[in-house]
Coordinates of C-alpha atoms in Angstrom, one line a residue:
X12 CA -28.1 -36.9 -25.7
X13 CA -26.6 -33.5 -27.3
X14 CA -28.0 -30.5 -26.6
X15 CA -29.1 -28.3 -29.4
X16 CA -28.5 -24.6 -29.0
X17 CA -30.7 -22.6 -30.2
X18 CA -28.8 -19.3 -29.2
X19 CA -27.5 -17.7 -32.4
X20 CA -29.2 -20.2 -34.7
X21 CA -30.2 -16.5 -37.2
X22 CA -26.6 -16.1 -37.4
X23 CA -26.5 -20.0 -38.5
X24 CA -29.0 -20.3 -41.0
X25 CA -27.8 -16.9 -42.7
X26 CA -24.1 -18.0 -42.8
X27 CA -25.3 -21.3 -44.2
X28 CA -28.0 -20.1 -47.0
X29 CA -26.0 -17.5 -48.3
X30 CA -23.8 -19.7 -49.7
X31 CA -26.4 -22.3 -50.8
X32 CA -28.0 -19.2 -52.4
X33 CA -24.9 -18.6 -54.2
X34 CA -24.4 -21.6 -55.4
X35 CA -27.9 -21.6 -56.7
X36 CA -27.0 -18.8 -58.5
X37 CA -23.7 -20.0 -60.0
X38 CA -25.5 -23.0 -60.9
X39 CA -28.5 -21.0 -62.3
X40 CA -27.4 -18.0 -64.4
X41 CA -26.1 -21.0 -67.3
X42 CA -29.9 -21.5 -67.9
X43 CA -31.3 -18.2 -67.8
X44 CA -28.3 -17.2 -70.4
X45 CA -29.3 -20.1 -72.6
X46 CA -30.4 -19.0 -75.9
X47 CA -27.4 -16.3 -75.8
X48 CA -24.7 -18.8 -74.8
X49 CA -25.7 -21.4 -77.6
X50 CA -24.9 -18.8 -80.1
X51 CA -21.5 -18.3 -78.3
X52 CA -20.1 -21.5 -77.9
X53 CA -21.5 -23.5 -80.7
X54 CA -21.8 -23.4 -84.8
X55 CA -23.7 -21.0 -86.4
X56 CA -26.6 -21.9 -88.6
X57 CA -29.3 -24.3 -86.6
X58 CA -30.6 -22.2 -83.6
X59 CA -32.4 -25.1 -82.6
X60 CA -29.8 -27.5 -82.7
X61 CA -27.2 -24.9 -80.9
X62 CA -30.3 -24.3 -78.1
X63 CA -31.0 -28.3 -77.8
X64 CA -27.1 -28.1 -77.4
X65 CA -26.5 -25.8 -74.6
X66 CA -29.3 -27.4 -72.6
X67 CA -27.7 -31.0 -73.0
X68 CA -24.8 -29.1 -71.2
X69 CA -26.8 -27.4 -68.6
X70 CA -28.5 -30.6 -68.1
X71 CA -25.1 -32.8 -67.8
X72 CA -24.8 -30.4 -64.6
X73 CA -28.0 -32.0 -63.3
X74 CA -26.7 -35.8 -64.2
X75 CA -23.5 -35.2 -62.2
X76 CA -25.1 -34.2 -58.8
X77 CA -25.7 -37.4 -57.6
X78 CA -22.0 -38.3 -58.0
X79 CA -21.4 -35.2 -56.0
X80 CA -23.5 -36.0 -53.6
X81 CA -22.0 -38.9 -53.2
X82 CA -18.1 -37.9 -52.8
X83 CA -18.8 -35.2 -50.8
X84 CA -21.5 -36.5 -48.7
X85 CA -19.0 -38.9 -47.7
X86 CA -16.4 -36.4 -47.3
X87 CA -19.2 -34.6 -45.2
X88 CA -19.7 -38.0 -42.9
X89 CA -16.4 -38.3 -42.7
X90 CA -14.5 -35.4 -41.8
X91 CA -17.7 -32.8 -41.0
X92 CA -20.4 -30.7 -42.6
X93 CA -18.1 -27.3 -41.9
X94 CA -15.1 -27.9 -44.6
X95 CA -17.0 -29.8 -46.9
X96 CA -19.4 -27.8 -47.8
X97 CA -16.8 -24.9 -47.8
X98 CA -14.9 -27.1 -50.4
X99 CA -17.8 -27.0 -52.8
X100 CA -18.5 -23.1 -52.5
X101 CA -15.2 -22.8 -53.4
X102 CA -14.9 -25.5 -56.5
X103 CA -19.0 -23.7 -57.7
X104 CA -17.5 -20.4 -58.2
X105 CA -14.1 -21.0 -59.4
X106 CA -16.0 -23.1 -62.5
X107 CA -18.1 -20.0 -63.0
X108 CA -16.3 -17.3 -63.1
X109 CA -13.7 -19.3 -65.6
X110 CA -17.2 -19.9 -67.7
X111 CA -17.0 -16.2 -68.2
X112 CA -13.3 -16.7 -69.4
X113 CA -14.3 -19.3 -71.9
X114 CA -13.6 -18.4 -75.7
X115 CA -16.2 -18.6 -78.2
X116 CA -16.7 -21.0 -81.2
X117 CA -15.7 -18.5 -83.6
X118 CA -12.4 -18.1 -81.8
X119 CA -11.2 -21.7 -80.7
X120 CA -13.9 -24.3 -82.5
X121 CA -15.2 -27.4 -80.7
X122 CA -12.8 -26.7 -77.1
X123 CA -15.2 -24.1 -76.4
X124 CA -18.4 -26.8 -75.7
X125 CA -16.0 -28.9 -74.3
X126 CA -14.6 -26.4 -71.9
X127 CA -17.9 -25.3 -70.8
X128 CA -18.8 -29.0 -70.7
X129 CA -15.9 -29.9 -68.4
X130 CA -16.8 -26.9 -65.9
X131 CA -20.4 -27.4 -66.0
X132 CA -19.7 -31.0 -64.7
X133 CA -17.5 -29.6 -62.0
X134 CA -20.5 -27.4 -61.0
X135 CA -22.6 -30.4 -60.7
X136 CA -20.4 -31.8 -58.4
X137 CA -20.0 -29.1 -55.9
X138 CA -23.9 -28.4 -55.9
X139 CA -24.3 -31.9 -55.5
X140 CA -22.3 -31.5 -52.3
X141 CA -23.5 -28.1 -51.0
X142 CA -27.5 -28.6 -50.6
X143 CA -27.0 -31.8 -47.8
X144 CA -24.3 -30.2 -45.8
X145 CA -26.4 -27.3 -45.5
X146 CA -30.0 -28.5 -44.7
X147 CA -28.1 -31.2 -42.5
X148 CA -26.0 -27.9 -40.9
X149 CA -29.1 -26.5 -39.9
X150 CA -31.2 -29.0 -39.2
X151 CA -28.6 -30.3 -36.4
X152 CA -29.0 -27.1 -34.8
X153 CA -32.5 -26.5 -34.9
X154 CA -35.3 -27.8 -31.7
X155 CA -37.6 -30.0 -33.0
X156 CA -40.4 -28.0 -32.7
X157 CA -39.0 -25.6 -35.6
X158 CA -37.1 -28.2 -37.7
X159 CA -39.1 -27.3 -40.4
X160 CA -39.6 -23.3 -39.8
X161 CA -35.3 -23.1 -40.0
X162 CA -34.7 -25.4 -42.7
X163 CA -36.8 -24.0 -44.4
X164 CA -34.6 -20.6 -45.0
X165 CA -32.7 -23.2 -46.4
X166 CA -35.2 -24.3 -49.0
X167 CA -35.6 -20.5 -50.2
X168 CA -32.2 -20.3 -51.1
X169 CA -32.7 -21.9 -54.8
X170 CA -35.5 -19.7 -55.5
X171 CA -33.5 -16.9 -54.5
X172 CA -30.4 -17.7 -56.1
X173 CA -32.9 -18.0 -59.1
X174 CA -34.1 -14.5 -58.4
X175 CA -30.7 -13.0 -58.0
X176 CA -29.5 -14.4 -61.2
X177 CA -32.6 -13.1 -62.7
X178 CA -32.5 -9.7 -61.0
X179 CA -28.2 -9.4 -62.0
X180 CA -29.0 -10.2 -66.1
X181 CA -31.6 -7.9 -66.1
X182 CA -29.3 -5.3 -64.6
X183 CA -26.1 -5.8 -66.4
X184 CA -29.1 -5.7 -70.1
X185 CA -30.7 -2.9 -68.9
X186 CA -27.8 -0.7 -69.0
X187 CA -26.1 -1.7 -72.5
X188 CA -27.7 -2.3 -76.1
X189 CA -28.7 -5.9 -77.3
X190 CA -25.8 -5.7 -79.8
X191 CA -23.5 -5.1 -76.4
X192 CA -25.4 -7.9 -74.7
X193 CA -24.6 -10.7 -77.1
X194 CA -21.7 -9.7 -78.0
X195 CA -18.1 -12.3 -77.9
X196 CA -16.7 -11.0 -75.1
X197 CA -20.3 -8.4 -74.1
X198 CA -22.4 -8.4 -71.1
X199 CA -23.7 -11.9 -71.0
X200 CA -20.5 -12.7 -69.6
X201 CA -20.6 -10.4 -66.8
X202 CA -23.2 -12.7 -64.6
X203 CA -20.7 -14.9 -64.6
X204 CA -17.0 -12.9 -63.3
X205 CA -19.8 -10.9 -60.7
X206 CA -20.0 -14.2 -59.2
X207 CA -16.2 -14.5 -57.6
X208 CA -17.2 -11.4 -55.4
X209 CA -20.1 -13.5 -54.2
X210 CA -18.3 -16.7 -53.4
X211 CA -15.3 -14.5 -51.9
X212 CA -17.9 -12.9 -49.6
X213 CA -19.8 -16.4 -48.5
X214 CA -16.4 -17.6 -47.9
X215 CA -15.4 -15.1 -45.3
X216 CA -18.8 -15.6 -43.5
X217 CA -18.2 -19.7 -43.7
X218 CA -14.8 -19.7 -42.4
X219 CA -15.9 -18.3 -39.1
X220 CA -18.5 -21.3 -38.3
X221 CA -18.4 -24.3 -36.2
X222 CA -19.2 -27.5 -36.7
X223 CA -22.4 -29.3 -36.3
X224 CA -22.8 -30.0 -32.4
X225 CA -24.6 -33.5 -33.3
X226 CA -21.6 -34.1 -35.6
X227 CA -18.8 -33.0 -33.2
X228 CA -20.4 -35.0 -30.2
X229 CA -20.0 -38.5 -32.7
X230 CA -17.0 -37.4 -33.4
X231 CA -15.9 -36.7 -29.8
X232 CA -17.2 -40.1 -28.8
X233 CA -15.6 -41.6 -32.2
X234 CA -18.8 -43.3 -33.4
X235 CA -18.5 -41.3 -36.7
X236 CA -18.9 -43.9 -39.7
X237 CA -15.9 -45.2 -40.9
X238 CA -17.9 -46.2 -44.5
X239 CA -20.8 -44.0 -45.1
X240 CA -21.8 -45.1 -48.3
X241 CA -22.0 -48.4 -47.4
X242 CA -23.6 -47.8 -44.1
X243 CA -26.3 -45.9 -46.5
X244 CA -26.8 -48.2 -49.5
X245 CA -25.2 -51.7 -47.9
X246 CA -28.1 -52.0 -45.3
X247 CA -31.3 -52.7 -46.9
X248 CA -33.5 -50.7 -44.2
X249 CA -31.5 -47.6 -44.6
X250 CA -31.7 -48.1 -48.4
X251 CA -35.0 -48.6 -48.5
X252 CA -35.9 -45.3 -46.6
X253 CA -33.5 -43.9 -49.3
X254 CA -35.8 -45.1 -51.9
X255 CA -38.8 -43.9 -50.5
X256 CA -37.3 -40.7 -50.2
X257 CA -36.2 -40.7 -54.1
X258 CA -39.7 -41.9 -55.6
X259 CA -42.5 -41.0 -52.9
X260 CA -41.1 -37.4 -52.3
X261 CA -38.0 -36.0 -54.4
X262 CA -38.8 -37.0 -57.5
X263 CA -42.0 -34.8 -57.7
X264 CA -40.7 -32.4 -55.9
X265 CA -38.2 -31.9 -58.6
X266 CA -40.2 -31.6 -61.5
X267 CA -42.6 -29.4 -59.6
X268 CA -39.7 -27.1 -58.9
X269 CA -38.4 -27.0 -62.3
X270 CA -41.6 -27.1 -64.2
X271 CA -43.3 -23.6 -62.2
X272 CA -39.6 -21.8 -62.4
X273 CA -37.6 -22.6 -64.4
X274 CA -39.2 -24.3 -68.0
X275 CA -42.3 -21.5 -67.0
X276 CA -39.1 -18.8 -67.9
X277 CA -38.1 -20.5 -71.1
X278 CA -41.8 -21.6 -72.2
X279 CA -42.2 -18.1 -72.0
X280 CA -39.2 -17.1 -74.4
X281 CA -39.0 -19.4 -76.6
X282 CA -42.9 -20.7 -77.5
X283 CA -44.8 -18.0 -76.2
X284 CA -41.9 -15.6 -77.8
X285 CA -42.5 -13.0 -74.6
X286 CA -39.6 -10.4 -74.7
X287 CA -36.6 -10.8 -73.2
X288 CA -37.1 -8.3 -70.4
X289 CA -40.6 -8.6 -69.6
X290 CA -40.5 -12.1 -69.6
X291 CA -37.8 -12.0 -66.9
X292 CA -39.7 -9.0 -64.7
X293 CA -43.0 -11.9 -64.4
X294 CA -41.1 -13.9 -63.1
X295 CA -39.0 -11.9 -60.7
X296 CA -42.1 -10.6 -60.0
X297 CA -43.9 -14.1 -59.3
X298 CA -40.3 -15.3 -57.4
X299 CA -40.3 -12.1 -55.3
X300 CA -44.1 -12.6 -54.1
X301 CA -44.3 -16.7 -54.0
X302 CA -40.6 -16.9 -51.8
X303 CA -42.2 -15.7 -47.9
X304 CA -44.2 -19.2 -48.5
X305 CA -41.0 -21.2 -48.6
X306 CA -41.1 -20.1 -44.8
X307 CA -45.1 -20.3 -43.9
X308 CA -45.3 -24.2 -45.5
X309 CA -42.1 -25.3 -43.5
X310 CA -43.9 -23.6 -40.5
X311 CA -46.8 -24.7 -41.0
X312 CA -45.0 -28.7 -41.5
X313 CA -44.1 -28.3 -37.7
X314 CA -47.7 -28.1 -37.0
X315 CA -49.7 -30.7 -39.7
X316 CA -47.0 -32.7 -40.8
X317 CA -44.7 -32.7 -44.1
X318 CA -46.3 -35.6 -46.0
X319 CA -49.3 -34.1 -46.8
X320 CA -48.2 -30.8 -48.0
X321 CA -45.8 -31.6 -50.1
X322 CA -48.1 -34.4 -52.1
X323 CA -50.9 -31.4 -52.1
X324 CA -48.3 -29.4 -53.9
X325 CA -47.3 -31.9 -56.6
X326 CA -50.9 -32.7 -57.1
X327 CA -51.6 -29.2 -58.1
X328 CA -49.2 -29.0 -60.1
X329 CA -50.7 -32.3 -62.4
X330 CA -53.8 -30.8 -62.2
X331 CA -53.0 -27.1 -63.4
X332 CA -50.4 -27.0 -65.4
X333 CA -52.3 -28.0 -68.6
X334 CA -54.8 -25.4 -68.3
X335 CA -52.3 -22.3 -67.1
X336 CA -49.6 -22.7 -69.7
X337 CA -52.3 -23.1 -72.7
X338 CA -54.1 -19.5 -70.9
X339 CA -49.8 -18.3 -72.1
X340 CA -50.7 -19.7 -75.7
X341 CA -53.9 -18.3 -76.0
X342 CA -53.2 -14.8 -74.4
X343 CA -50.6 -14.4 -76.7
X344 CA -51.9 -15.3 -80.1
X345 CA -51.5 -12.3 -82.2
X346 CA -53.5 -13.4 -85.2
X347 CA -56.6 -13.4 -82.5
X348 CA -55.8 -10.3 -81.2
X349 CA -55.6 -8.5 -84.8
X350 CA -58.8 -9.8 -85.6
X351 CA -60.6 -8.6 -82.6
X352 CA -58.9 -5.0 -83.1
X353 CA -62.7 -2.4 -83.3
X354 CA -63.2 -0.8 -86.6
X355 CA -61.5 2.8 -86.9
X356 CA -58.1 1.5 -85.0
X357 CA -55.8 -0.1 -86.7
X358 CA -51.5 -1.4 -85.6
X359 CA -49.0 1.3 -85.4
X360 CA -45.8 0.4 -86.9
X361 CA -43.2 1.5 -84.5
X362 CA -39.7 0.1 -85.7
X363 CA -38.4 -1.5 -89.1
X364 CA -35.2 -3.1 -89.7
X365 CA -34.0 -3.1 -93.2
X366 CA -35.2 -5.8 -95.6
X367 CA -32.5 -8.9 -96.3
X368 CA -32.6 -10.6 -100.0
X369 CA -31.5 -14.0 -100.6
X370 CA -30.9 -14.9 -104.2
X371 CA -31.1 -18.4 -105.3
X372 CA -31.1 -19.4 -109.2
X373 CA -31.7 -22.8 -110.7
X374 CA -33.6 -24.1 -114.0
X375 CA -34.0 -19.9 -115.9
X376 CA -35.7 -19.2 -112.6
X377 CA -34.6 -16.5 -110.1
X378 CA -35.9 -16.8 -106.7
X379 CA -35.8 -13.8 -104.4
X380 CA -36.7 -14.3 -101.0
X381 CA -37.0 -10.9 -98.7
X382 CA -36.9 -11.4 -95.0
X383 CA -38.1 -8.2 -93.1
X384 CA -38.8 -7.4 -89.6
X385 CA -41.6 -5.1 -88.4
X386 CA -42.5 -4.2 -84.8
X387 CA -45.8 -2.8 -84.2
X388 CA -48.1 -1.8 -81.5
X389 CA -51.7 -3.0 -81.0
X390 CA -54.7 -0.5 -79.8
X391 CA -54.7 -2.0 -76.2
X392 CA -50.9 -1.5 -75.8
X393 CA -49.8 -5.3 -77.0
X394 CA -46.3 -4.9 -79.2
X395 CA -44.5 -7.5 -81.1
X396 CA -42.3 -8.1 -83.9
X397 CA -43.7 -9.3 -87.2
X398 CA -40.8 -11.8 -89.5
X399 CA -41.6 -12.2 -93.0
X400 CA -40.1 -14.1 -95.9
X401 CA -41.8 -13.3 -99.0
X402 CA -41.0 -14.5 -102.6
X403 CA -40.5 -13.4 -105.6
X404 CA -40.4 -15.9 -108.6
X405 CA -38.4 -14.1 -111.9
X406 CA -38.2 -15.9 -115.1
X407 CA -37.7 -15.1 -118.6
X408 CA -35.1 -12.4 -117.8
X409 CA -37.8 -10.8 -115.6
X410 CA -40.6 -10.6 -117.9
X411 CA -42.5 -12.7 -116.0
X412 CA -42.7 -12.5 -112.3
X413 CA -44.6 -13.5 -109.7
X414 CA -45.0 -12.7 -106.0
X415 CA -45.8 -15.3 -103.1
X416 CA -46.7 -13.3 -99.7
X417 CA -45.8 -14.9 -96.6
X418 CA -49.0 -15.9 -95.3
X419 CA -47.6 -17.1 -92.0
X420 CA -45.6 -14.5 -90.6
X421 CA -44.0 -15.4 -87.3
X422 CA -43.7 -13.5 -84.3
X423 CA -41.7 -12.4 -81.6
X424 CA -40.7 -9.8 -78.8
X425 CA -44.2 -9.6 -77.9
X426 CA -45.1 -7.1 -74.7
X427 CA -47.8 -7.7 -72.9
X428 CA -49.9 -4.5 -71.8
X429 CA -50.2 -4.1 -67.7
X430 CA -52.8 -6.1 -67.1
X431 CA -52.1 -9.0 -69.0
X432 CA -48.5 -8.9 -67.5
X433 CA -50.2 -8.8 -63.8
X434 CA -52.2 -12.3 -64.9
X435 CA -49.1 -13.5 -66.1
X436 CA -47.4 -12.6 -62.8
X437 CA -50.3 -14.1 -61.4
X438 CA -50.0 -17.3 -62.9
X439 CA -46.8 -17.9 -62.5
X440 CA -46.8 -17.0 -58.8
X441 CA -49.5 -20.1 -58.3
X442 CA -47.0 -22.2 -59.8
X443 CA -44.4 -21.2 -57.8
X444 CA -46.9 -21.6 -55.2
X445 CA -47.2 -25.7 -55.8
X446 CA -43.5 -25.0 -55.5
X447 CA -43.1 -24.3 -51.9
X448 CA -45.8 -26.5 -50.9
X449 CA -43.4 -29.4 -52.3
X450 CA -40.3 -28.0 -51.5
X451 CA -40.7 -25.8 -48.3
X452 CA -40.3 -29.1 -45.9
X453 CA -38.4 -31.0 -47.9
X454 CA -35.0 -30.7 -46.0
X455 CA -36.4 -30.9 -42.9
X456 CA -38.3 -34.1 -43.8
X457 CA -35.0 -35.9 -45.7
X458 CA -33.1 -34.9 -42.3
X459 CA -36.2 -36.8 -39.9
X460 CA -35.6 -40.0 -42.4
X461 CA -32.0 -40.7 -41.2
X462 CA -29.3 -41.2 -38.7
X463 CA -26.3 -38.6 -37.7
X464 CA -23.7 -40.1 -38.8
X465 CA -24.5 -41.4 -42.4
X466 CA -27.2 -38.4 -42.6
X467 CA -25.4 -36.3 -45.0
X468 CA -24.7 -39.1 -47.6
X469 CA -28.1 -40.6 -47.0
X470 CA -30.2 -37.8 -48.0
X471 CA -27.9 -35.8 -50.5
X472 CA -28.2 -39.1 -53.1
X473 CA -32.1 -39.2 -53.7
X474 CA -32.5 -35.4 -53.4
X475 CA -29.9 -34.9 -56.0
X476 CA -31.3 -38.0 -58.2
X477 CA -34.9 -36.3 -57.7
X478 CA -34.2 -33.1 -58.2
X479 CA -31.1 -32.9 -59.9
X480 CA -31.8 -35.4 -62.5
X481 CA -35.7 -36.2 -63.1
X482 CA -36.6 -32.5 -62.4
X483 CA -33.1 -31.1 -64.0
X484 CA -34.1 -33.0 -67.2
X485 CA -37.3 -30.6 -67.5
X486 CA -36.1 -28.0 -69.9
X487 CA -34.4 -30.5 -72.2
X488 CA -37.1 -33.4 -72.4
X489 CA -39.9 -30.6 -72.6
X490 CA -37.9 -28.8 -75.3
X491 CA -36.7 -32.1 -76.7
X492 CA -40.8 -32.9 -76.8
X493 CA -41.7 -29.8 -78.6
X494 CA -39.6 -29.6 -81.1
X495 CA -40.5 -33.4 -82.5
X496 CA -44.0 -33.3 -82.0
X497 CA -44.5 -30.0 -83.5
X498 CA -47.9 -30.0 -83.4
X499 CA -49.2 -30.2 -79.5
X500 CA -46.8 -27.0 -77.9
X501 CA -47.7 -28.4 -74.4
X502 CA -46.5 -31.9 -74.9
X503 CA -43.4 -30.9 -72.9
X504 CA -45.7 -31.0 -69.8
X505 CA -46.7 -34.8 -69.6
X506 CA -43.3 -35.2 -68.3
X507 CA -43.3 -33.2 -65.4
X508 CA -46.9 -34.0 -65.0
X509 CA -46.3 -38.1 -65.4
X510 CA -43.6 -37.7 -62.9
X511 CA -45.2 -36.0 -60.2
X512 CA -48.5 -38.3 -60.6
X513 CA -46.8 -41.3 -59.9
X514 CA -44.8 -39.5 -57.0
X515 CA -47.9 -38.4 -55.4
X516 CA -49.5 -41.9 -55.7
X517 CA -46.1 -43.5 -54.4
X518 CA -46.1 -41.1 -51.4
X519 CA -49.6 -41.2 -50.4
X520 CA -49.2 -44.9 -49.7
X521 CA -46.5 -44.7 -48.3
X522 CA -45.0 -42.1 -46.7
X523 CA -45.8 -41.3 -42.7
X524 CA -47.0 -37.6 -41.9
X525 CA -45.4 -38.4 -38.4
X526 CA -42.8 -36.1 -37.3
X527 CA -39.6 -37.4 -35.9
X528 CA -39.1 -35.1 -33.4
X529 CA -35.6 -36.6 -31.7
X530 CA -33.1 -36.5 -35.0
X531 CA -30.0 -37.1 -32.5
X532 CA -29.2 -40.6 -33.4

């Protein structure tokens, strides 16, 4: 049997999450740029359309991470966990940084989707690649009475990345106008160059590991697998342990993940219409609070069990979910919380831009339609930004006229006062919450489920078919939801919430809480 040391094992888990954590990143800052890049990269004119767009793209990241998983898990089976995982850090950042480089639509037409298309794909792969070498990494070094404590470092390292793309855009906006921000060549793209530095640095600290003693003892004996995939997919009791891992635990885990992070972020922007800013501070806010829990639920996995935990996290999420993001609705509604303003206070305007006209004549009539946008600030410190269109009907050379007020004005940019933005924080945070309950032992309960030597290919597939694609497709079937059936804005949730319920139900019949506590086989 190998030994495990357990000397050193900080120095491994750092060296092997910072570079999950900036792959996360890499991976991550496409999202949270979103709205800005679909103007960018795609025609003018339907902001819908261009939004639906970009996500399709950030979503055909997701689609490709099994494939990834695949090649380089077999890579990683093959040759070791060490250089494959170094291959993908280096493929992750190279396709971001030249995402900064890409022209916009204005500029070179339709190559510019495509270019972003093809490098979001290669992104895909290398994540697809990097998550299993790590957790495996770690996991082969860890006793088994911690299995779950170490990896779990490892299972912080998306939230993180998550948090340091957050915490980078807000830094690189803060410091520049929005004009600046959104600009063709302006500061959205500087998220992306910034991340070279990081990769350069994870490098360094990669180059100077080992390999995986587990690993390096097979290989030493030469009892490596000569076909991995087939060893993992050609023998029906491995691949049935592969498909219990995809549907009784992945899968949920994925859409839990996705649902409290990252659609919580654009729910936020994009129905609720939070500002840009704030709506980024809740949930760095949230990230920074919820992330020691990664930690205490893979500790406390070592003690109870992973099975358990995990479901108890996906089944919070199916209950709550509902209930918290229509509390974001209803907070927010700014036609309730003008009429509940107390007689004597009144809004405050606080900003106008100028009025637009559009001119449209047909039949002797003249239609004028004035767009206008007004911010204004409510007595208990709520702002937001009011867009009209009124009209003005002209016939008979302007003898007769007649004026149609916008009656539903939309709005935007709204700022929550301090404490609404702490119950905000709040809520978020819970989710987040549900999402270290499901994803805290994950890595070390994948790693229990399989043998050395076709471990890396075994459990990269189903986590990257779980979480890559059913929990990846989040934003863009919720959004996709939303936008056709216009009338229910939390329809978007019976995705995530379907998903996770049949997970849970899956798991709970079949899934063992027991421990495998010797993983050197």
């Amino acid at each position: 049997m190998t030994t495990v040391p357990v000397k050193g094992i900080g120095k491994i888990i750092f060296s092997s999450s910072l570079g999950t954590l900036i792959e996360w990143y890499d991976f991550y800052i496409f999202g949270m740029l979103a709205r800005t890049i679909s103007v960018q990269f795609f025609p003018e004119g339907n902001e819908t359309a261009a939004l639906l767009s970009t996500l399709a793209i950030f979503a055909a990241g997701f689609l490709v991470r099994p494939f990834g998983a695949l090649v380089f898990g077999r890579l990683g089976d093959l040759v070791g966990r060490k250089y494959t995982f170094l291959l993908t850090l280096v493929l992750m950042g190279g396709s971001t940084f030249l995402i900064g480089l890409v022209p916009s639509y204005k500029a070179i037409g339709m190559a510019a989707p495509l270019l972003v298309l093809l490098l979001r794909l290669i992104q895909g792969l290398a994540l697809g690649g990097e998550y299993g070498g790590a957790a495996t990494y770690v996991a082969e070094h860890s006793p088994e009475s911690k299995r779950g404590y170490y990896t779990s470092w490892i299972q912080t390292t998306a939230t993180l990345g998550l948090f340091v793309a957050l915490g980078i855009i807000m830094l690189v906006k803060s410091n520049m106008s929005d004009a600046a921000f959104t600009a063709e060549w302006g500061g959205w793209r500087y998220p992306f160059w910034i991340s070279i530095l990081l990769v350069g640095v994870s490098i360094y600290i990669r180059l100077k590991m080992k390999e995986s003693p587990m690993y390096a003892a097979l290989k030493e004996e030469g009892t490596t697998s000569v076909n991995p995939i087939r060893e993992s997919f050609g023998h029906k009791a491995n691949f049935k342990m592969v498909l219990l891992a995809l549907f009784g635990a992945v899968m949920g885990q994925g859409v839990i993940w996705y649902t409290g992070q990252f659609y919580a972020q654009s729910f936020l922007e994009n129905t609720v219409k939070l500002e840009f800013m704030q709506n980024r501070e809740i949930l760095l806010w949230a990230i920074g609070l919820a992330t020691p829990f990664f930690l205490f639920f893979g500790w406390l996995s070592d003690k109870l069990g992973r099975k358990w935990i995990m479901l108890t996290g996906m089944l919070l999420g199916v209950i709550f979910y509902r209930p918290i993001f229509n509390g974001f609705l209803k907070d927010t509604n700014i036609n309730t919380r003008l009429s509940t303003i107390q007689p004597g206070f009144d809004k405050i305007k606080t900003a106008q831009t100028p009025a637009v006209t559009d001119t449209v004549s047909k039949n002797g009539f003249t239609t004028y339609v004035t767009h206008s946008n007004t911010s204004y600030a409510l007595p208990d410190g709520t702002g937001y930004t009011e867009k009209r269109a009124d009209t003005l009907l002209s016939a008979s050379g302007g003898l007769e006229n007649k004026l149609k007020q916008d009656l539903k004005p939309s709005y935007s940019d709204i700022i929550l006062p301090a404490p609404l933005k702490w119950k905000f924080i709040l809520l978020v945070w819970v989710m987040i919450i549900f999402v270290t309950m499901a994803y805290g032992p994950i890595a070390a309960f994948l790693v229990e489920m399989f043998p050395t030597k076709i471990r890396y290919t075994s459990m990269s597939l189903p986590y990257h078919i779980g979480n890559g694609v059913f929990g990846g497709l989040v934003p863009f079937i919720a959004t996709l939801l939303s936008t056709t059936f216009v009338n229910d804005p939390l329809v978007g949730l019976w995705y995530p919430i379907g998903v996770a319920a049949l997970c849970f139900i899956i798991g709970a019949l079949y899934l063992s809480n027991k421990i495998d506590e010797d993983v050197n086989d």
